[in-house]
Coordinates of C-alpha atoms and ligand atoms in Angstrom, one line a residue:
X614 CA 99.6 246.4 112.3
X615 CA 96.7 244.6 110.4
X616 CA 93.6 246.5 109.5
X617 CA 90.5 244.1 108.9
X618 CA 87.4 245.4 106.9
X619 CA 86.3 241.8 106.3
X620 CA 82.1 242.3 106.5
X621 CA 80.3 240.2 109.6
X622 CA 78.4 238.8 107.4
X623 CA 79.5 237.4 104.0
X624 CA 77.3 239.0 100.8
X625 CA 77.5 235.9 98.8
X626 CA 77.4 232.1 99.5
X627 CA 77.9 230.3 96.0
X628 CA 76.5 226.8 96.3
X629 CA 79.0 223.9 95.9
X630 CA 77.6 222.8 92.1
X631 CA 77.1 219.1 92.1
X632 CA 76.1 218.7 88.5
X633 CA 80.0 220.2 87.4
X634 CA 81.8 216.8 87.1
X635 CA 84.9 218.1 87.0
X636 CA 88.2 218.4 88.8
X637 CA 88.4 222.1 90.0
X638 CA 91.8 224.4 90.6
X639 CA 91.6 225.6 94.4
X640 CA 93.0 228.8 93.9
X641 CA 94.7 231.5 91.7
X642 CA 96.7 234.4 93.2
X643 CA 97.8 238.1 92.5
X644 CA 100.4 240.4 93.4
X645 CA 101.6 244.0 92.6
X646 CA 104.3 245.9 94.0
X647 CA 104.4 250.0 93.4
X648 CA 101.3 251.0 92.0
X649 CA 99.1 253.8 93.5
X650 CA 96.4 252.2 92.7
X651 CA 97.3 248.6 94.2
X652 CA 93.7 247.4 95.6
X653 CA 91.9 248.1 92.3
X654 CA 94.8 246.7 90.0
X655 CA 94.7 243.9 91.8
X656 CA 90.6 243.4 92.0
X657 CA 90.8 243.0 87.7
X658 CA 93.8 240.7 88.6
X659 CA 91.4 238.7 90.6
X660 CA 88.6 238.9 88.6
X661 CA 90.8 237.7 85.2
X662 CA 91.7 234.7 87.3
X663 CA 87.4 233.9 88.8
X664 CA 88.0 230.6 86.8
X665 CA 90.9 229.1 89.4
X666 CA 88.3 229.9 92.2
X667 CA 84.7 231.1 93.1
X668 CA 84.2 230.6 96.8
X669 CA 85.7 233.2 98.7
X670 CA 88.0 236.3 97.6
X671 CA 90.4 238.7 99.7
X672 CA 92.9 241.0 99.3
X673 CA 95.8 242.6 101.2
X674 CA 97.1 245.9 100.8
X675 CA 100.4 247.4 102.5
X676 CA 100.8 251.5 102.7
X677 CA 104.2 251.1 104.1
X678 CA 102.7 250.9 107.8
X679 CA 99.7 249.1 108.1
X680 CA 98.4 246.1 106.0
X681 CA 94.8 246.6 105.1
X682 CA 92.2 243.2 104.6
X683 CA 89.4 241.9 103.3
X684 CA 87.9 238.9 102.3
X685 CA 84.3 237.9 101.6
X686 CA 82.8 234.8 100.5
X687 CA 81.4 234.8 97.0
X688 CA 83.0 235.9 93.6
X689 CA 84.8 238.5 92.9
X690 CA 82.2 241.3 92.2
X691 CA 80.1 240.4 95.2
X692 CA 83.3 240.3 97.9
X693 CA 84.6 243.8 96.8
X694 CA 82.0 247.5 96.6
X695 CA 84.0 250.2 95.3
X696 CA 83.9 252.1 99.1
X697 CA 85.9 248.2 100.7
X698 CA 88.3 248.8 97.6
X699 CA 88.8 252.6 98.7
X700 CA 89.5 251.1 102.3
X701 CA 92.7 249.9 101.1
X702 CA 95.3 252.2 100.9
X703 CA 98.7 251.3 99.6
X704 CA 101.1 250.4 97.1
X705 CA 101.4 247.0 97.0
X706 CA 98.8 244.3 97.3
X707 CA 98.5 240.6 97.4
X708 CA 94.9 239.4 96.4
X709 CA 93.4 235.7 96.2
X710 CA 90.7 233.6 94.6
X711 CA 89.9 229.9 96.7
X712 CA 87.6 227.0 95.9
X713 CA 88.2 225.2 98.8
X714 CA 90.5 222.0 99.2
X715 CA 92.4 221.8 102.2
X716 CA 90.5 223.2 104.9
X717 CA 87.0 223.4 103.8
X718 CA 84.2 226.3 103.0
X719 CA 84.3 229.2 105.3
X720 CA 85.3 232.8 105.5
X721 CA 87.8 231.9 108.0
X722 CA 90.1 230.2 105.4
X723 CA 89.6 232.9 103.1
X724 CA 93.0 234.3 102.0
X725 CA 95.4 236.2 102.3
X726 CA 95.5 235.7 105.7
X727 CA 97.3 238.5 108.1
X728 CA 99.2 238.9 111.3
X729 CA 101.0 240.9 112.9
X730 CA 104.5 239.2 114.6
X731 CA 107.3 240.3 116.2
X732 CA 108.8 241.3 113.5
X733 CA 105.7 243.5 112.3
X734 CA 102.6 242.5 109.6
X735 CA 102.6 239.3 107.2
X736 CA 100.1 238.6 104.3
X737 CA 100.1 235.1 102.4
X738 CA 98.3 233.8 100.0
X739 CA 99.2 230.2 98.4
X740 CA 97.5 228.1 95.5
X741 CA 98.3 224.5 96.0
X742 CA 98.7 222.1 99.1
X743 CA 101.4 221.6 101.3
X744 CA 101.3 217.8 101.7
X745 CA 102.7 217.7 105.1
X746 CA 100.9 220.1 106.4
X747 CA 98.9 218.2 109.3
X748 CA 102.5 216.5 110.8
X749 CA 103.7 220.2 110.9
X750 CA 100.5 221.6 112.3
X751 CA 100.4 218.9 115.1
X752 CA 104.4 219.8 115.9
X753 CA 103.5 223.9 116.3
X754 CA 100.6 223.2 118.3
X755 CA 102.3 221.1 120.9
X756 CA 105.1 224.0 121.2
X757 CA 101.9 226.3 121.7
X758 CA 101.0 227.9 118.2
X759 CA 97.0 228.4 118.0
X760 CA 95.4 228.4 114.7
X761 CA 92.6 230.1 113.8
X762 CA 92.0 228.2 110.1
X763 CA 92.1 224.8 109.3
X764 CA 94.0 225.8 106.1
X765 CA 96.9 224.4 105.3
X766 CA 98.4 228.0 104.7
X767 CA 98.3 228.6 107.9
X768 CA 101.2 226.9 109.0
X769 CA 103.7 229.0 106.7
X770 CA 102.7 231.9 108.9
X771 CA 103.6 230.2 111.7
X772 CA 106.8 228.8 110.4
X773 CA 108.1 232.5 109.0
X774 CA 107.3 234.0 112.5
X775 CA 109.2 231.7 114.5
X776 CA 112.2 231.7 112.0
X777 CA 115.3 232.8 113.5
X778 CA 116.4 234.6 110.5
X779 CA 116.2 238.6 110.2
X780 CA 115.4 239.4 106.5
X781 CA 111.8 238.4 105.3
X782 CA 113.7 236.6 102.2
X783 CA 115.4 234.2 104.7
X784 CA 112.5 233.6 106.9
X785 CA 110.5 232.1 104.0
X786 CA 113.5 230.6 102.8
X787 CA 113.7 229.1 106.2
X788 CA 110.2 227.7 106.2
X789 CA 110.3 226.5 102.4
X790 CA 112.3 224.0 103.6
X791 CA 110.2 222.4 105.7
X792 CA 107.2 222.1 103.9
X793 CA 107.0 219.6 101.6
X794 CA 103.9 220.1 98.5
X795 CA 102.7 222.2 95.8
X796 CA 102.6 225.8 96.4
X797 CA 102.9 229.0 94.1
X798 CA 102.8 231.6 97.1
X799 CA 102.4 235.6 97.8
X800 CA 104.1 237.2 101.0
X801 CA 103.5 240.7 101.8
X802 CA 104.8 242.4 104.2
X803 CA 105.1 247.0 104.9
X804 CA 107.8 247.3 102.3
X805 CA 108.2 243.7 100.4
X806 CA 106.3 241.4 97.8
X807 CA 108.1 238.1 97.8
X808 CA 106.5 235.4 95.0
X809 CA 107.5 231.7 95.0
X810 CA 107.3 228.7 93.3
X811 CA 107.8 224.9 94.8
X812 CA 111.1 223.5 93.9
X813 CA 108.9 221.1 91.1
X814 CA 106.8 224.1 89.5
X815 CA 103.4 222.4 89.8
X816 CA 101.0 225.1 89.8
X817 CA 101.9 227.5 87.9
X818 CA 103.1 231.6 88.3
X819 CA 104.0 234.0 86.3
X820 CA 106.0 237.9 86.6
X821 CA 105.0 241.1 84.2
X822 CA 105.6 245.1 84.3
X823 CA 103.2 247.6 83.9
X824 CA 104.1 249.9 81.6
X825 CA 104.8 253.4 81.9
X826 CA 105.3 252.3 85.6
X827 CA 108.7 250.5 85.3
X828 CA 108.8 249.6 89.0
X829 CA 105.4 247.9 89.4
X830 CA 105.6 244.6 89.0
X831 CA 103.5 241.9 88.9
X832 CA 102.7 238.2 89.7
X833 CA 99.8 236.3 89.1
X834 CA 98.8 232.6 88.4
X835 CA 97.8 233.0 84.7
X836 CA 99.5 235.4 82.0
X837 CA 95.6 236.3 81.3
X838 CA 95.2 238.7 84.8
X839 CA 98.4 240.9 82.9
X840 CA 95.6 241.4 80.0
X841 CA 93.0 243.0 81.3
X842 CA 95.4 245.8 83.6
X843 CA 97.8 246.4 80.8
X844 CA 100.7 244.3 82.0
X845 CA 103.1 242.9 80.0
X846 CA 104.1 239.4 80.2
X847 CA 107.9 239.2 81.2
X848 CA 108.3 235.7 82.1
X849 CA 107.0 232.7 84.2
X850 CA 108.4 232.4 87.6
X851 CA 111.2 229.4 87.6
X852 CA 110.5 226.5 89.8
X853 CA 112.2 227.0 93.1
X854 CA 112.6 230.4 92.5
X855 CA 111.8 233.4 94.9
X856 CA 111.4 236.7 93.4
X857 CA 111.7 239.4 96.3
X858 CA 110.2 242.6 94.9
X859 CA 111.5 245.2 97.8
X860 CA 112.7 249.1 97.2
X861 CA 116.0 248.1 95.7
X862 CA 114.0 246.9 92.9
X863 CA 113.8 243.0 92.1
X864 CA 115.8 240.2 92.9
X865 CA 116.1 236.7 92.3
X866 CA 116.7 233.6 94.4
X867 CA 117.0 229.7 94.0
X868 CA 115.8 227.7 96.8
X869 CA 117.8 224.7 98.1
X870 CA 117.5 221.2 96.7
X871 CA 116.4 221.5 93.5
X872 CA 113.9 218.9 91.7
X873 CA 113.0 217.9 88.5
X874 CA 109.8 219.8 86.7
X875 CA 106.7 218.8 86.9
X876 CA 104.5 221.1 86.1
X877 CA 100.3 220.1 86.5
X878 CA 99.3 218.6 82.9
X879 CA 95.6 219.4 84.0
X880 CA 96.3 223.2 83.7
X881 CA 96.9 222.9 79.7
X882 CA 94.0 220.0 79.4
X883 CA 91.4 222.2 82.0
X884 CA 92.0 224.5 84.7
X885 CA 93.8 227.3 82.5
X886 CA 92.0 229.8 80.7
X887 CA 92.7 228.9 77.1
X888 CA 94.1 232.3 76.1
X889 CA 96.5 232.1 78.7
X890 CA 100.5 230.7 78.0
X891 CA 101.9 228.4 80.7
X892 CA 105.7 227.6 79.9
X893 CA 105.7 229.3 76.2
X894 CA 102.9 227.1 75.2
X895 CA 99.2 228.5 74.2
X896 CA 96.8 226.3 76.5
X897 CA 94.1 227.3 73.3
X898 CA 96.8 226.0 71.0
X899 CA 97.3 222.8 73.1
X900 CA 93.6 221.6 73.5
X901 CA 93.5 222.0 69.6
X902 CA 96.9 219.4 69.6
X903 CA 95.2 217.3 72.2
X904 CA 92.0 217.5 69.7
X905 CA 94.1 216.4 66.6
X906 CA 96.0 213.5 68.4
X907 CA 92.7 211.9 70.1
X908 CA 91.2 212.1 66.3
X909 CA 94.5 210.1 65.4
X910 CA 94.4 207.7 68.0
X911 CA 90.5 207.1 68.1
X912 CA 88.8 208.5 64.8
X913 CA 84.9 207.5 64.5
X914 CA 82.9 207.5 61.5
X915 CA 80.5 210.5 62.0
X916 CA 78.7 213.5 60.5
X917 CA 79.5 216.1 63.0
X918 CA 81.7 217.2 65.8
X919 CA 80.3 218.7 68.6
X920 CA 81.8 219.7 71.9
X921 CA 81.1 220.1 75.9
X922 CA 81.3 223.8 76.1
X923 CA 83.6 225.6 77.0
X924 CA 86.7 223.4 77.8
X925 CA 85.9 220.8 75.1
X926 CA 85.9 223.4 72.3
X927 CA 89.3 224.1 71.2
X928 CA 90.3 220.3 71.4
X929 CA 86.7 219.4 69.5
X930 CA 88.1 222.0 66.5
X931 CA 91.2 219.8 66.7
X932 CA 89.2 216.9 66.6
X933 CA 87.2 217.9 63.7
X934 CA 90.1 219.4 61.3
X935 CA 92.1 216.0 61.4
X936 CA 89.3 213.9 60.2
X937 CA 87.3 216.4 57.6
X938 CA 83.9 216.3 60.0
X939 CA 82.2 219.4 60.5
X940 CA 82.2 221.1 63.7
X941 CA 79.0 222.4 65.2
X942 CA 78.0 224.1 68.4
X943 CA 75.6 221.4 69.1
X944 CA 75.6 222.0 72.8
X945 CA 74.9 225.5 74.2
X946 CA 76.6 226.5 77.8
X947 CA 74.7 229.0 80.1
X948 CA 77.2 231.8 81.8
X949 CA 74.5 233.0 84.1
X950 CA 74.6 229.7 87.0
X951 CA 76.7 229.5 89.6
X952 CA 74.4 231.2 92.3
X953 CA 72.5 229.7 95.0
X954 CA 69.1 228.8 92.9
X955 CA 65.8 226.9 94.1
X956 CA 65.1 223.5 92.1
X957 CA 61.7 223.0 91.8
X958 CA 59.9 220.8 94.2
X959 CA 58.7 218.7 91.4
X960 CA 61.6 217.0 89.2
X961 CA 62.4 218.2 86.2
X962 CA 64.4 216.0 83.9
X963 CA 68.1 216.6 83.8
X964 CA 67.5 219.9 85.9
X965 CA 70.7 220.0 87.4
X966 CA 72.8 219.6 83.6
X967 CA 70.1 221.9 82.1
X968 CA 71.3 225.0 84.2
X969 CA 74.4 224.7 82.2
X970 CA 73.2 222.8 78.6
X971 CA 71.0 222.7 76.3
X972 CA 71.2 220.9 73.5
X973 CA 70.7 222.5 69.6
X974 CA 68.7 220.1 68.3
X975 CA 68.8 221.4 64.5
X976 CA 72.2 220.0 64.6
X977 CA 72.0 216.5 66.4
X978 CA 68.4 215.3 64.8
X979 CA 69.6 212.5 62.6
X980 CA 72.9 212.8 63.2
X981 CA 75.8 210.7 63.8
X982 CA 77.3 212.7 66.8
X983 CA 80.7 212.9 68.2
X984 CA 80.6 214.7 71.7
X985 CA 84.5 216.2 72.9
X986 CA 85.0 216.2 76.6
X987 CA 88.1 217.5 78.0
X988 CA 87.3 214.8 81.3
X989 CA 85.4 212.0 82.8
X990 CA 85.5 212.4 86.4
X991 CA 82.5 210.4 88.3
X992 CA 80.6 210.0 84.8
X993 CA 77.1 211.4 86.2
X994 CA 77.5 215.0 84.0
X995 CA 78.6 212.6 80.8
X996 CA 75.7 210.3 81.4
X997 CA 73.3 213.3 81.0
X998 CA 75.1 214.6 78.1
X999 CA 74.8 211.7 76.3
X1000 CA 71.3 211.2 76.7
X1001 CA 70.3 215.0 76.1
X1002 CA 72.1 214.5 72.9
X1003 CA 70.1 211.6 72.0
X1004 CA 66.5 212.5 73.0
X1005 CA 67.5 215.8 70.8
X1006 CA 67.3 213.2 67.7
X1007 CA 71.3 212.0 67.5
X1008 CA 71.2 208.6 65.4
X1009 CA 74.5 207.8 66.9
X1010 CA 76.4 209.6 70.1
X1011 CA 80.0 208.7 70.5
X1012 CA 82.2 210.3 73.5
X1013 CA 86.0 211.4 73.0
X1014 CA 87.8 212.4 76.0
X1015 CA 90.8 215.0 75.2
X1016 CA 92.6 213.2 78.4
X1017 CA 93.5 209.6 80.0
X1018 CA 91.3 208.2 82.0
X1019 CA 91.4 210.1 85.2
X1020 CA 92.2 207.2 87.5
X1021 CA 93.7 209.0 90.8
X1022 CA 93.1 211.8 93.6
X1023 CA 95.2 215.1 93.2
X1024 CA 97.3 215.8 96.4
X1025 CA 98.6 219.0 94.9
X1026 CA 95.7 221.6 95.2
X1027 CA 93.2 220.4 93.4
X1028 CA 89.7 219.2 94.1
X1029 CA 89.2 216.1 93.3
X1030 CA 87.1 213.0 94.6
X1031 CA 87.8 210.0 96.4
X1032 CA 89.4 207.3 93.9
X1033 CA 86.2 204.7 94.7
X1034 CA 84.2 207.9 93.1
X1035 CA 86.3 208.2 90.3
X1036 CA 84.7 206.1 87.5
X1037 CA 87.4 205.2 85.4
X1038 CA 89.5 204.0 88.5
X1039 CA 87.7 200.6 88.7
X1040 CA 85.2 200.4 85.5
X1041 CA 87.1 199.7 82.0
X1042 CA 86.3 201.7 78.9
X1043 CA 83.7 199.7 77.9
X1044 CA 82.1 199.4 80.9
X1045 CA 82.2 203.5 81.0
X1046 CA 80.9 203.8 77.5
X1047 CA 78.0 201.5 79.0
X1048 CA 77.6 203.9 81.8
X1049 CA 77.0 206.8 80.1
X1050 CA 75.3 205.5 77.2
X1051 CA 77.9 206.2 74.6
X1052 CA 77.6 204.2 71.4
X1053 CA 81.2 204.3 71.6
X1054 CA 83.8 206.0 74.3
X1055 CA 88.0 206.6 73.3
X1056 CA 90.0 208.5 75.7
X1057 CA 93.5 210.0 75.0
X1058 CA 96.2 208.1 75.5
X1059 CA 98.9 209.2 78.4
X1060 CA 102.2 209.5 75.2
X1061 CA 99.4 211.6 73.2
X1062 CA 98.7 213.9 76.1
X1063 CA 102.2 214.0 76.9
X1064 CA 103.0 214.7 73.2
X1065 CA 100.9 217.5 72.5
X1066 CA 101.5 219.0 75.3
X1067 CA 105.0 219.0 75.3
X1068 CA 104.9 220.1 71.6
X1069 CA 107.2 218.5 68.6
X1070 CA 110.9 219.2 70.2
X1071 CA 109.1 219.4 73.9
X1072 CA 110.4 217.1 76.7
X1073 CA 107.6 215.2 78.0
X1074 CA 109.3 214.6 81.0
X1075 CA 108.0 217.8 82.7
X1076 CA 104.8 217.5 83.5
X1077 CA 103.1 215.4 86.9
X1078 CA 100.5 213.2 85.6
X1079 CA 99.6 211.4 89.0
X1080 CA 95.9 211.7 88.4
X1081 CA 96.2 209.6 85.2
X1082 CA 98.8 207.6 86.3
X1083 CA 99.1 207.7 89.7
X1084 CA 102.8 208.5 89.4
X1085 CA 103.0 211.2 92.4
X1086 CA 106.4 212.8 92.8
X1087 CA 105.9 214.1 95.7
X1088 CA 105.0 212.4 98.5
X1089 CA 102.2 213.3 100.5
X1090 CA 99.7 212.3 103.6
X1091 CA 96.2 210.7 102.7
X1092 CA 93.9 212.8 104.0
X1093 CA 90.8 211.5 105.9
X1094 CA 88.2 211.6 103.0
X1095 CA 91.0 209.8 100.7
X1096 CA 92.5 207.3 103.3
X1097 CA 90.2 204.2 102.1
X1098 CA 92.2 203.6 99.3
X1099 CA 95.3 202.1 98.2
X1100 CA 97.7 204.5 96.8
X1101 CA 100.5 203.6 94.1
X1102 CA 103.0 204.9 96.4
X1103 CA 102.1 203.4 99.9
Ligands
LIG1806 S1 97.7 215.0 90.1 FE1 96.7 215.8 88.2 S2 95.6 217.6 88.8 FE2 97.1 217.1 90.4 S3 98.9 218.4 90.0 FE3 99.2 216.3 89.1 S4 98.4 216.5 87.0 FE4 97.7 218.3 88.1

């Protein structure tokens, strides 16, 4: 049976931030099985992983009977008091962090989601998308399913209660292969955590131990939730594998129909924190190699280095070491936006980029400037950059971008625009560099991304790339608010 202590009303409504030109992750997930202390573990879990999501939060608890929920809109700290953490009881919890994608804003797609079935209680949660997940919805409603979201995650529940098979395992190995998409997923049910990972690895999970506690395990979306609780990093989760954490300890399984890698390239240049690993590799380590090959490939003539804080840092050191520049914080970053604010009535210039910037002007005045992005998305944000940086006194402002020109939508759980919105996917880089007002503009080329990523011996076979490319390898419905475009792969 499912306990709910969701609140009526949610204590937090973030505002969607317009000014944040970015792509954004939809959602990072958590899992522990056989700790006393499950919900709170798995609250720091959440809270280690705020980056991957900042609209809603929940998490599920099993005591062996009952499994306990809650989910709030907001961040992490406003969706959880200590006395809803103390409301659930149990041993093993699943917990979830969700900027929307599929299925838009509201506390009804909040995950996990719970129900009870014939065959008792079932918690999910799932970062990614399942790309045919409207067909499949359409099919279970006609046979009489009801839905109560319009996330995609919904249908997995449905699937795994209408699987004939008996063991848990089986069920979701039943419904895995029908849905076709990007998905690093948490089950819970009384007695079992299962964690899986789509047959390509796209987004990205990960398994550790608590020590001292050598049966609680856990799983999370970034190696950096197993820092803050103690955890030790054990390995990350293969793709197409389904680790079934139950009382007989842990086991392993390999889907069906295996697939080539491709893990997101956006996680090392973006979405991941950069002291986390993802496949052996430091994401810090890489934005410094994607840094030192965009100097390489586009070096400018220029008395300092400056980056977009926070993402643009590492890759701007990078930058800086290879050509002998100095590297300044010539940008400051404000932690404390995020909530719903009130913009003056009368315009102030750049309001919307000076919540999050200001510039140092002690470092630009007179300068020759480079500015290290990580992205251009729409080009608004870099537009305002560029000319913040100039009225602070820059002689010259140049723009290097530690990626390709993001050209295409992301199908596999991220939010991203439509392609007319994306700049770069009908304006050339000169036209961009006129946009925004750079003196000059280089981007990263798709072999130096791949190269520092992949690292000296790496394969650079590994990775999806569609949104530079628009080489999707897995293939995928348009949905509505993308369907005006022409897509590589129609
Ligand atoms: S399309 Fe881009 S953002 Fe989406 S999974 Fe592939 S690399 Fe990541």
């Amino acid at each position: 049976m499912i306990i709910v202590r969701d609140p009526a009303v949610s204590p937090c409504r973030r505002a969607r931030d317009d000014e944040d030109d970015h792509f954004h992750d939809q959602c990072g997930v958590f899992g522990i099985y056989g700790h006393a202390e499950a919900a709170n573990i798995t609250y720091l879990g959440l809270h280690a992983l705020q980056h991957r999501g900042q609209e809603s939060a929940g998490i599920v608890t099993s005591n062996g009977e009952n499994l306990y929920a809650h989910r709030a809109m907001g961040l992490v700290q406003d969706a959880f008091s200590e006395a809803q953490l103390a409301e659930l009881p149990g041993r093993l919890a699943i917990g979830h962090v969700r900027y929307s994608t599929a299925g838009g804003s509201h506390i009804k797609n909040a995950q996990p989601l719970a129900v009870d079935y014939a065959r008792g209680s079932l918690a999910v949660c799932h970062n990614g998308n399942l790309t045919n997940a409207e067909d499949l919805r359409a099919e279970l409603e006609l046979q009489g399913s009801i839905f109560q979201s319009t996330s995609d995650t919904e249908v997995l529940v449905h699937l795994v209660a209408r699987s004939r098979q008996v063991a848990i395992e089986d069920r979701v190995i039943d419904t895995l292969q029908r849905v076709q998409g990007a998905y690093s997923l948490l089950f819970l049910s009384q007695d079992t955590l299962l964690a899986v990972r789509d047959p390509m690895g796209v987004r990205p999970l990960c398994l550790g131990i608590l020590p001292g506690n050598k049966d609680a395990h856990v799983v999370a979306s970034e190696p950096t939730a197993f820092d803050l609780i103690g955890a030790e990093f054990v390995r990350d989760v293969e793709p197409g594998e389904l680790l079934i954490i139950d009382p007989s300890g842990i086991r392993s399984m390999k889907l069906p129909e295996p697939k080539p890698p491709r893990a997101c390239i956006f996680e090392y240049v973006y979405f991941a924190r950069p002291d986390s690993r993802l496949a052996g590799r430091s994401v810090y380590e890489v934005r410094k190699a994607l840094g030192e090959t965009l100097a390489r490939e586009h070096p400018v003539d220029a008395d300092v280095v400056v980056p977009v804080p926070d993402s643009g840092v590492p890759s701007a050191i990078g930058y800086a070491k290879t050509l002998g520049i100095p590297f300044e914080m010539g940008l400051m970053r404000s932690h404390y936006v995020g909530r719903t604010f009130i913009e003056p009535q009368q315009s102030i210039r750049h309001f919307g980029v000076r919540l999050k910037l200001n510039p140092v002007e002690p470092v630009l005045r007179g300068r020759r400037v480079v500015v290290i992005d990580d992205s251009i998305v729409r080009g608004t944000t870099s537009r305002k950059i560029m000319k913040m940086v100039r009225d602070a006194g820059a002689r010259e402002v140049h723009l290097r971008i530690a990626s390709p020109p993001t050209q295409w939508p992301c199908y596999y759980g991220i939010d991203t625009p439509t392609r007319r919105e994306l700049i770069a996917s009908s304006h050339s880089v000169d036209e961009i560099a006129r946009y925004v007002t750079a003196d000059s503009l280089g981007y990263l080329s798709l072999d130096g991304m791949l190269g520092a990523v992949a690292g000296p011996q790496g394969d650079k076979t590994g990775f999806c790339h569609a949104c530079f490319s628009g080489q999707y390898a897995i293939p995928f419905q348009s949905p509505p608010n993308k369907r005006h475009m022409r897509l590589v792969s129609d």
